[in-house]
XYZ file of C-alpha atoms in Angstrom:
635
model
C 15.336 14.963 -22.289
C 14.405 11.698 -23.043
C 11.644 12.033 -25.963
C 8.805 9.627 -27.305
C 6.812 11.363 -30.043
C 4.139 9.384 -31.384
C 6.392 5.978 -31.305
C 4.613 2.741 -32.264
C 5.895 -0.788 -31.645
C 5.379 -4.368 -32.352
C 6.824 -7.826 -31.287
C 6.363 -10.383 -33.822
C 2.149 -9.785 -34.055
C 2.139 -8.279 -30.727
C 1.447 -4.749 -30.635
C 3.192 -2.957 -27.298
C 2.864 0.516 -28.149
C 1.192 2.557 -29.700
C 1.091 6.262 -30.689
C 2.739 7.104 -27.429
C 4.258 10.437 -26.553
C 6.418 11.182 -23.027
C 8.960 13.580 -22.712
C 11.477 12.340 -19.320
C 13.351 15.407 -18.293
C 17.052 15.305 -16.864
C 17.065 14.415 -13.164
C 13.442 12.889 -13.228
C 13.894 9.077 -11.637
C 11.175 7.140 -13.254
C 9.706 4.008 -12.115
C 8.256 1.983 -14.719
C 5.137 -0.189 -14.302
C 2.917 -2.474 -15.353
C 2.066 -6.036 -16.613
C 4.342 -8.661 -17.174
C 4.738 -8.499 -21.280
C 3.390 -5.292 -21.209
C 6.845 -3.811 -23.230
C 9.221 -2.578 -19.763
C 11.719 -4.035 -20.785
C 11.180 -3.516 -25.033
C 11.418 0.088 -24.213
C 14.649 0.053 -22.250
C 16.264 -2.034 -25.561
C 14.435 0.712 -27.937
C 16.230 3.393 -25.647
C 19.571 1.308 -26.600
C 19.441 1.036 -29.857
C 19.306 -2.335 -29.702
C 15.409 -2.398 -31.079
C 13.379 0.016 -33.591
C 10.052 1.813 -33.677
C 7.718 0.698 -36.279
C 6.312 4.347 -36.682
C 6.967 7.639 -34.658
C 10.286 8.111 -33.141
C 12.584 8.465 -29.932
C 15.288 11.389 -29.085
C 18.191 10.704 -26.814
C 20.566 13.555 -26.707
C 23.746 12.798 -28.186
C 26.551 13.490 -25.545
C 24.427 11.322 -22.507
C 26.128 8.224 -21.580
C 23.536 5.536 -20.618
C 24.423 2.600 -17.880
C 22.456 -0.096 -17.623
C 23.087 -4.191 -15.916
C 24.181 -6.656 -18.521
C 22.415 -9.678 -18.713
C 25.532 -12.249 -19.771
C 27.059 -13.170 -16.353
C 31.313 -12.182 -16.164
C 33.378 -15.203 -17.232
C 37.264 -15.638 -17.208
C 39.698 -14.802 -14.674
C 39.514 -11.151 -14.201
C 39.592 -10.028 -10.819
C 36.276 -9.033 -10.014
C 37.226 -5.201 -8.699
C 38.996 -5.029 -12.599
C 35.438 -5.857 -13.901
C 33.601 -3.700 -11.935
C 35.881 -0.859 -12.943
C 35.645 -1.553 -16.554
C 31.988 0.441 -16.025
C 33.787 3.111 -15.971
C 34.505 4.170 -19.208
C 36.117 7.175 -19.910
C 38.507 5.992 -17.005
C 39.342 3.043 -18.997
C 40.168 4.886 -22.249
C 42.635 7.320 -20.398
C 44.480 4.793 -18.996
C 44.776 2.448 -22.529
C 45.831 6.333 -23.733
C 48.383 6.948 -21.286
C 50.169 3.063 -21.475
C 50.271 4.403 -25.575
C 51.739 7.552 -24.043
C 54.327 5.898 -21.354
C 55.351 4.148 -24.640
C 56.380 6.827 -26.594
C 57.494 8.735 -24.258
C 55.310 11.718 -24.649
C 55.639 13.694 -21.872
C 53.354 16.328 -22.904
C 50.944 14.160 -23.351
C 51.596 11.990 -19.999
C 51.045 15.529 -18.173
C 47.803 16.224 -20.161
C 46.072 12.418 -19.561
C 47.123 12.905 -15.467
C 45.287 16.241 -15.614
C 42.090 14.660 -16.578
C 42.975 10.491 -15.216
C 42.710 13.217 -11.938
C 39.358 15.501 -12.857
C 37.586 12.135 -13.336
C 38.543 10.475 -10.126
C 40.744 8.243 -11.280
C 42.727 7.944 -8.518
C 39.995 7.037 -6.036
C 38.328 4.749 -8.702
C 39.358 1.460 -7.451
C 37.639 2.499 -3.785
C 34.733 3.802 -5.354
C 34.158 0.241 -7.213
C 35.174 -1.365 -3.597
C 32.567 0.308 -2.007
C 30.235 -0.223 -4.618
C 30.753 -4.365 -4.222
C 30.895 -4.303 -0.037
C 27.074 -2.027 -0.915
C 26.098 -4.919 -2.695
C 27.424 -7.570 -0.225
C 31.014 -8.685 -1.285
C 33.805 -9.403 1.346
C 36.988 -7.575 1.447
C 38.750 -10.895 0.658
C 35.778 -10.821 -2.763
C 37.947 -8.035 -4.496
C 40.772 -9.961 -6.378
C 38.469 -13.005 -6.868
C 37.788 -14.369 -10.461
C 34.657 -13.218 -11.634
C 33.644 -16.808 -12.965
C 34.605 -17.962 -9.483
C 31.090 -16.721 -8.323
C 27.742 -18.052 -8.829
C 24.898 -17.061 -11.032
C 23.643 -14.310 -8.543
C 27.049 -12.917 -7.138
C 28.055 -12.513 -10.868
C 24.335 -10.405 -11.573
C 25.999 -8.452 -8.385
C 28.964 -7.609 -9.930
C 27.022 -6.535 -13.313
C 24.975 -4.047 -11.212
C 28.121 -2.643 -9.457
C 29.919 -2.049 -13.024
C 26.434 -0.368 -13.670
C 26.624 1.853 -10.873
C 30.695 2.127 -11.766
C 29.649 4.124 -14.773
C 29.450 7.989 -14.492
C 26.551 8.130 -16.662
C 23.993 10.691 -17.825
C 20.855 8.156 -18.024
C 20.703 4.802 -15.605
C 18.238 2.120 -17.080
C 17.882 -1.405 -13.714
C 15.913 -3.569 -14.968
C 14.446 -5.333 -11.421
C 17.620 -4.677 -9.449
C 16.746 -6.018 -6.675
C 15.831 -9.519 -7.759
C 19.515 -11.124 -6.598
C 19.976 -9.096 -3.790
C 19.010 -9.491 0.344
C 17.192 -7.207 1.961
C 20.666 -5.546 3.219
C 21.579 -4.581 -0.250
C 18.522 -3.486 -0.992
C 18.689 -0.948 1.488
C 21.785 -0.086 0.518
C 21.179 0.330 -3.134
C 18.277 2.811 -1.992
C 20.643 4.899 -0.258
C 22.996 5.290 -3.271
C 20.199 5.536 -5.774
C 18.665 8.815 -4.496
C 22.673 10.264 -4.325
C 22.228 9.776 -7.927
C 22.881 12.703 -9.855
C 21.750 11.477 -13.829
C 18.151 10.569 -15.133
C 16.892 7.194 -13.812
C 14.929 4.650 -15.151
C 13.968 1.956 -12.921
C 12.020 -1.232 -13.846
C 11.054 -2.935 -10.357
C 8.243 -4.802 -8.452
C 9.398 -3.571 -4.908
C 6.660 -1.026 -3.860
C 8.754 -0.124 -0.563
C 11.897 0.277 -3.126
C 10.013 2.316 -5.944
C 8.517 4.587 -3.073
C 11.867 5.121 -1.736
C 13.845 6.209 -5.149
C 11.301 7.620 -8.040
C 9.301 11.070 -7.843
C 7.312 9.635 -11.281
C 5.505 6.559 -12.278
C 5.250 5.650 -16.109
C 2.464 3.252 -15.932
C 1.790 0.854 -19.260
C -1.636 -0.203 -19.673
C -3.394 -1.080 -23.243
C -0.266 -0.316 -25.209
C -0.075 3.214 -24.308
C 2.417 4.930 -21.269
C 0.881 7.557 -19.072
C 3.451 9.448 -16.523
C 2.184 10.016 -13.427
C 4.099 12.577 -11.133
C 4.790 11.761 -7.377
C 6.117 8.064 -6.428
C 4.237 4.303 -6.855
C 2.325 4.888 -3.499
C 0.881 8.232 -4.821
C -0.315 6.436 -8.730
C -1.502 3.401 -6.897
C -4.066 6.318 -4.766
C -4.929 8.083 -7.671
C -5.219 4.839 -10.155
C -7.748 3.894 -6.900
C -9.545 6.739 -7.260
C -9.909 6.460 -10.634
C -11.089 3.112 -10.502
C -13.397 3.282 -7.678
C -16.165 5.432 -10.080
C -16.779 2.282 -11.548
C -19.531 0.216 -9.857
C -18.482 -3.001 -10.477
C -14.929 -2.541 -9.167
C -16.018 -0.143 -6.367
C -18.113 -3.600 -4.984
C -15.393 -5.400 -5.071
C -13.016 -3.250 -3.236
C -15.508 -2.826 -0.806
C -15.384 -6.488 -0.056
C -11.373 -6.253 -0.023
C -11.547 -3.520 3.034
C -13.975 -5.625 5.095
C -11.475 -8.257 4.505
C -9.245 -6.233 5.686
C -10.848 -4.515 8.733
C -11.513 -8.014 9.643
C -7.902 -8.896 9.486
C -6.794 -5.877 11.539
C -9.332 -6.924 14.694
C -7.684 -10.096 14.741
C -4.409 -8.718 14.833
C -4.788 -6.535 17.535
C -5.311 -8.825 20.161
C -2.519 -11.103 18.558
C 0.289 -8.731 17.998
C 3.083 -9.897 20.207
C 4.943 -6.312 19.281
C 4.008 -3.045 19.492
C 6.290 -1.328 17.693
C 6.142 -3.629 14.656
C 1.843 -4.071 15.352
C 2.107 -0.085 14.412
C 4.513 -0.920 11.381
C 1.618 -3.167 10.129
C -1.403 -1.724 10.787
C -0.153 1.337 8.722
C 0.724 -0.742 6.070
C -2.872 -2.383 6.460
C -4.612 0.635 6.523
C -2.553 1.947 3.538
C -3.704 -1.111 1.396
C -6.968 -0.459 1.735
C -6.294 3.504 0.500
C -5.131 1.295 -2.485
C -7.203 -1.737 -2.777
C -9.367 -0.464 -5.761
C -5.922 0.152 -7.630
C -5.374 -3.713 -7.752
C -9.213 -4.815 -8.607
C -8.571 -5.648 -11.935
C -5.916 -8.068 -11.058
C -6.111 -11.405 -12.280
C -4.737 -13.288 -9.540
C -7.127 -14.468 -7.292
C -6.665 -16.829 -4.259
C -6.839 -18.151 -0.845
C -4.635 -20.468 1.578
C -7.072 -23.499 2.522
C -6.506 -24.632 5.782
C -4.527 -27.697 6.806
C -6.545 -30.800 7.584
C -4.635 -30.937 10.805
C -2.641 -28.179 13.267
C -0.916 -29.553 15.951
C 0.929 -27.393 18.684
C 3.917 -27.207 18.618
C 4.239 -27.753 15.090
C 7.871 -27.494 15.304
C 10.782 -27.463 17.912
C 14.755 -26.591 17.507
C 16.787 -27.261 20.616
C 20.363 -25.985 20.386
C 20.812 -26.895 16.627
C 23.204 -26.345 14.638
C 24.044 -26.497 11.272
C 25.999 -26.385 7.910
C 27.717 -28.115 5.180
C 29.888 -30.781 5.655
C 32.567 -29.785 8.618
C 31.495 -26.077 8.247
C 28.917 -25.030 10.840
C 26.887 -22.221 9.205
C 24.418 -21.362 12.317
C 24.281 -22.837 16.212
C 23.124 -22.630 19.407
C 19.337 -21.829 17.743
C 16.623 -22.994 19.892
C 12.698 -21.969 17.796
C 9.547 -23.424 18.461
C 7.055 -22.764 16.103
C 3.399 -23.327 17.014
C -0.010 -21.881 14.348
C 0.099 -18.855 13.807
C 3.779 -17.731 14.563
C 4.465 -15.647 11.570
C 8.374 -14.827 11.732
C 10.505 -12.604 9.193
C 13.950 -13.696 8.351
C 16.387 -10.608 8.685
C 20.541 -10.579 7.739
C 22.724 -10.380 4.807
C 23.207 -12.866 2.441
C 25.583 -15.553 3.567
C 24.649 -15.240 6.979
C 22.642 -18.543 6.939
C 18.922 -17.656 6.239
C 18.773 -20.087 3.727
C 20.654 -22.341 6.189
C 17.985 -22.356 8.972
C 15.096 -22.454 6.221
C 16.347 -25.846 4.944
C 16.935 -26.938 8.543
C 13.647 -26.056 9.124
C 12.167 -27.884 6.282
C 13.971 -31.189 6.742
C 16.338 -30.811 3.946
C 19.835 -30.091 5.819
C 20.128 -32.394 8.521
C 21.276 -31.069 12.106
C 24.864 -31.468 12.856
C 24.018 -31.287 16.677
C 20.776 -30.516 18.681
C 17.107 -31.896 18.211
C 14.906 -30.829 15.127
C 11.709 -32.410 16.937
C 8.796 -32.204 14.306
C 4.897 -32.561 15.398
C 3.618 -36.413 13.174
C 1.307 -34.713 11.556
C 3.838 -31.450 10.454
C 2.512 -30.787 6.673
C 5.544 -28.514 5.474
C 5.126 -25.856 2.651
C 8.793 -24.824 1.779
C 9.170 -22.284 -1.400
C 13.025 -21.915 -2.918
C 14.142 -21.090 -6.290
C 15.261 -24.750 -6.624
C 11.684 -25.937 -6.404
C 11.403 -24.140 -9.832
C 14.169 -25.782 -11.423
C 12.476 -29.091 -10.374
C 9.581 -28.186 -12.823
C 9.263 -30.827 -15.690
C 9.146 -28.900 -18.627
C 7.382 -31.887 -20.385
C 4.219 -31.018 -18.095
C 1.446 -28.320 -18.019
C -0.113 -26.478 -15.136
C -2.721 -28.995 -15.039
C -0.315 -31.776 -15.552
C 1.604 -30.853 -12.527
C -1.711 -30.286 -10.113
C -3.247 -33.702 -11.317
C -0.070 -35.370 -10.437
C -0.973 -34.366 -6.929
C -4.867 -35.009 -7.124
C -5.687 -37.447 -10.000
C -8.928 -38.006 -8.519
C -9.646 -34.482 -8.936
C -12.675 -32.992 -11.161
C -10.285 -31.586 -14.330
C -12.606 -28.462 -14.028
C -11.807 -27.791 -10.055
C -8.279 -27.950 -11.272
C -9.059 -25.394 -13.952
C -10.691 -22.888 -11.525
C -8.081 -23.033 -8.716
C -5.308 -22.413 -11.646
C -7.262 -19.477 -12.990
C -7.070 -18.047 -9.395
C -3.235 -17.946 -10.238
C -3.120 -16.669 -13.996
C -3.117 -19.733 -15.707
C -6.204 -19.200 -17.590
C -7.641 -20.687 -20.679
C -4.864 -22.834 -23.817
C -2.393 -21.435 -20.422
C -3.371 -24.348 -18.051
C -2.321 -26.472 -20.760
C 1.003 -25.044 -21.680
C 4.299 -26.694 -21.379
C 5.994 -25.513 -18.681
C 9.370 -25.258 -20.579
C 9.051 -22.160 -21.887
C 7.446 -19.835 -19.567
C 8.821 -17.305 -18.010
C 10.362 -17.423 -14.067
C 7.346 -15.302 -12.590
C 4.818 -17.795 -14.744
C 7.309 -20.562 -13.003
C 6.650 -19.038 -9.835
C 3.354 -18.907 -9.849
C 3.017 -22.409 -10.351
C 5.207 -23.471 -8.200
C 3.428 -21.146 -5.545
C -0.034 -22.843 -6.853
C 1.334 -25.945 -6.284
C 2.748 -25.692 -2.560
C -0.943 -24.373 -1.837
C -2.591 -26.971 -3.417
C -0.863 -28.914 -0.641
C -2.779 -27.383 2.132
C 0.225 -26.981 4.163
C 0.488 -26.212 8.439
C 4.288 -24.207 7.907
C 4.951 -22.183 5.135
C 8.256 -21.857 4.660
C 9.619 -19.249 1.887
C 12.173 -18.582 0.473
C 12.336 -15.201 -1.402
C 9.316 -16.139 -2.708
C 8.181 -12.904 -4.715
C 11.730 -13.307 -7.038
C 10.191 -12.708 -10.662
C 6.334 -11.626 -9.597
C 5.100 -8.823 -10.601
C 2.801 -6.046 -8.137
C -0.525 -7.253 -8.771
C 0.990 -11.398 -7.968
C 2.419 -9.896 -4.881
C -0.269 -8.198 -3.630
C -2.418 -11.483 -4.630
C 0.146 -13.321 -2.414
C 0.096 -10.504 0.709
C -3.589 -10.528 0.988
C -3.676 -14.551 0.830
C -0.997 -15.159 3.640
C -2.776 -13.070 5.831
C -6.097 -15.517 6.322
C -2.911 -18.208 6.766
C -3.756 -20.322 9.952
C -0.983 -22.184 10.217
C 2.412 -20.943 11.268
C 5.011 -19.264 8.713
C 9.091 -18.390 8.095
C 9.735 -15.410 5.484
C 12.594 -14.495 3.865
C 12.404 -11.839 1.391
C 13.714 -8.206 0.175
C 9.957 -7.209 -0.463
C 9.311 -5.531 3.219
C 5.693 -4.684 2.414
C 5.512 -8.305 2.412
C 7.471 -8.652 5.632
C 5.622 -5.642 6.493
C 2.473 -6.959 6.096
C 2.781 -10.594 6.934
C 4.741 -11.223 9.602
C 4.845 -9.681 13.171
C 7.856 -11.232 14.518
C 11.219 -10.451 13.245
C 14.624 -12.683 13.533
C 18.160 -11.846 12.893
C 20.251 -14.556 10.934
C 24.014 -12.955 11.462
C 27.434 -13.965 12.708
C 26.534 -17.688 13.002
C 23.373 -17.048 15.808
C 19.973 -16.274 15.208
C 18.553 -13.321 17.531
C 14.525 -11.585 18.474
C 15.254 -8.889 16.095
C 13.958 -6.188 19.005
C 12.629 -3.353 16.566
C 10.332 -2.841 13.953
C 11.305 -3.315 10.102
C 10.742 0.118 9.525
C 13.609 0.861 11.753
C 16.027 -1.964 10.041
C 17.332 0.736 7.824
C 18.433 3.497 10.424
C 19.661 0.248 11.893
C 22.079 -1.131 9.282
C 22.987 2.263 8.755
C 23.865 2.869 12.701
C 26.254 -0.242 11.919
C 27.949 0.635 9.427
C 28.775 3.849 10.798
C 30.001 1.823 14.393
C 32.297 -0.893 11.796
C 33.668 1.278 9.043
C 36.338 -0.451 6.644
C 39.967 -0.100 7.830
C 41.872 0.494 4.607
C 43.937 -2.885 6.005
C 41.901 -5.909 5.458
C 43.621 -7.518 8.669
C 43.327 -4.652 11.174
C 40.098 -4.577 9.571
C 38.913 -7.774 10.333
C 40.032 -7.696 14.123
C 38.312 -4.471 14.547
C 35.100 -5.364 13.354
C 35.434 -8.938 15.070
C 35.532 -6.751 18.500
C 32.809 -4.299 17.245
C 30.951 -7.727 16.633
C 31.393 -9.488 20.428
C 30.910 -5.595 22.154
C 27.382 -5.443 19.341
C 26.381 -9.393 20.615
C 27.104 -8.173 24.337
C 24.861 -5.212 24.613
C 22.340 -7.076 22.474
C 22.581 -9.717 24.785
C 22.099 -7.265 27.694
C 19.519 -5.113 26.303
C 17.221 -8.426 25.740
C 17.853 -9.583 29.542
C 16.292 -6.222 30.560
C 13.701 -6.311 28.307
C 13.084 -9.855 29.075
C 10.033 -8.739 32.640
C 7.952 -6.864 29.853
C 7.811 -9.561 27.457
C 6.695 -11.778 29.807
C 4.126 -9.163 31.015
C 2.772 -8.196 26.788
C 3.055 -12.355 26.561
C 1.053 -12.648 29.295
C -1.757 -10.435 28.122
C -1.810 -11.653 25.381
C -2.590 -14.870 26.572
C -5.127 -13.396 28.562
C -7.009 -11.741 25.717
C -6.457 -15.215 23.564
C -8.471 -16.673 26.312
C -11.569 -13.948 27.061
C -12.129 -13.770 23.204
C -12.310 -17.548 22.683
C -14.978 -17.749 25.697
C -16.477 -14.327 23.921
C -17.019 -16.337 20.747
C -18.388 -19.182 22.052
C -21.181 -16.964 24.279
C -21.579 -15.034 21.033
C -22.146 -18.862 19.359
C -24.625 -19.462 21.911
C -26.160 -16.306 22.174
C -27.156 -16.706 18.177
C -29.422 -19.910 18.969
C -32.547 -19.179 18.661
C -34.272 -21.742 20.552
C -32.461 -19.754 23.572
C -34.913 -16.895 22.929
C -38.469 -18.817 24.165
C -40.413 -18.387 27.662
C -38.346 -21.443 28.839
C -35.429 -20.472 28.494
C -35.337 -17.675 29.572
C -33.362 -17.529 33.119
C -30.492 -19.483 31.080
C -30.836 -16.430 28.510
C -30.351 -13.967 31.470
C -27.660 -15.878 32.405
C -25.458 -15.896 29.375
C -26.047 -12.625 28.479
C -24.819 -11.624 32.205
C -21.764 -13.895 31.675
C -21.638 -11.950 28.222
C -21.943 -8.455 29.615
C -18.557 -9.678 32.150
C -16.519 -11.407 29.365
C -17.169 -8.183 27.171
C -15.378 -5.742 30.292
C -13.117 -8.576 31.504
C -11.878 -8.142 27.503
C -11.992 -4.324 27.615
C -9.620 -4.662 30.591
C -7.220 -6.772 29.179
C -7.001 -4.799 26.119
C -5.855 -1.645 28.086
C -3.516 -3.686 29.992
C -2.048 -5.546 26.597
C -2.099 -1.896 25.339
C -0.084 -0.550 28.591
C 2.687 -3.609 28.649
C 2.993 -3.078 25.093
C 3.336 0.852 25.066
C 5.979 -0.178 28.227
C 7.659 -2.291 26.248
C 8.195 0.252 23.011
C 9.305 3.175 24.899
C 12.176 0.884 26.772
C 12.834 -0.743 23.423
C 13.176 3.353 22.237
C 15.251 3.967 25.173
C 17.750 1.058 24.988
C 18.819 2.149 21.389
């Protein structure tokens, strides 16, 4: 087993761990959690022998093979699949010895080595490496490309594939999903669930942790506590523990009231029953774990935009791409206040292209891009982080946006994003990726946009900041389009899903929780062939047939969708009338003798509207259930 005994560790003057004792048994699947800077990556360095303890000891079984993801990007002209195969060190050593034995014409040694080669799966190794690469999003044509030809994010995927290629006893993964899209994250989850060794995982993705871990090691106040169960079980346990403290409990109750208020608004505005149920379940779970985040340093809201035109933006028959290459075409999309859209699809399908098109950073090749006059876009992408001035502090950046604002007001605002005290005045150059992401979000929110375009906003953000962002986005009154591999954020913030694939943008008819199963079914239908050309033609035919079936399904479901939309519009009108009457009935002057008749009239009208609301809600629920049933039957 992996054992830590009375372990203490300092990095410079900072104490990370003090008197930590911990045992991790073979087969454990441990998620390592804790705020940024608490020592999660340092613990991995201790296990790898890159750091040494100050006091105590760490015991790693001598015969264990440890795999981890290299931080250096692969370089040189070595083929990508050969780089991945390097992860199986025993395989490579046998190959090296075979070369020596064959050069010496040592027949007996050659026979022994071939037997060993077969026992370690050497003849299937290339196929195994190709499956790992393809699962992580590489195409068949990428196998023999030079590793140096790939961009930084794809090189990190190669490093991950190399680590998975190793037949290890202990696998250490530090934020493995940061450079993956949702499709690849789902594939990695399935792979890790079948991994036979011991797993230690650092991740800020709660759905990913829930899916692959059976223990949580939480770092807090220089100690590590090991909890049985996945991340959800840990949150509930910690919530129960913290709720016993009165000040925290009161804060929790305010958070729960906020969530209930949002759920009530959401019930009347959901456009899909299946997605509504998924999101309501997520909010119910958020209510249970709310106390676990009462000590979060992040608390902010998205202020209302100054103007809210409707529609905000419309795309009519738009195509977009780069140079002479078209990535997406035939896009018809309207965005109005309250729209919350999540984009699904594999990496390279065009999600970021669509976001850039919406942001106005990419011109339409054909079709019409029609923005409202008062459109105010808040666009978050990784290049926004890179544009931060390393010689300016967070306060400097904010003062450039609002030179007339009082410094204390700006510092209070930055405090909600975790920039407290001297950190608000520190230069951003040495900031971590998470700190830069938080600052970029703070600057975006301060501009009070009415359209939010978020392309992987949670990269480098820890769990507490992700929770704060999810809570803040629920109250946003404008439109939002979100690309994220964090399913929790998609689930609680989006009520409409679009799938970007094969150059098109289509409605995804199912809910987010159905997406992994749907992907698995697509993989079964389109299994890679040994001949790339045969595979390409077969895939093209399958995609064409799939698109035909999806178009036919959309056509069959269209009347039911329209019925749901009509019921929803009816509810919106009635709720608005109901709210107006409630405001009128709240007036004290109405309850005087001279206004008695007007009061009776308003009360009768209010009773009629309440009954109409109940009937409309029943109609909406019936229509939504019919739509869900029809969608299920069509699968």
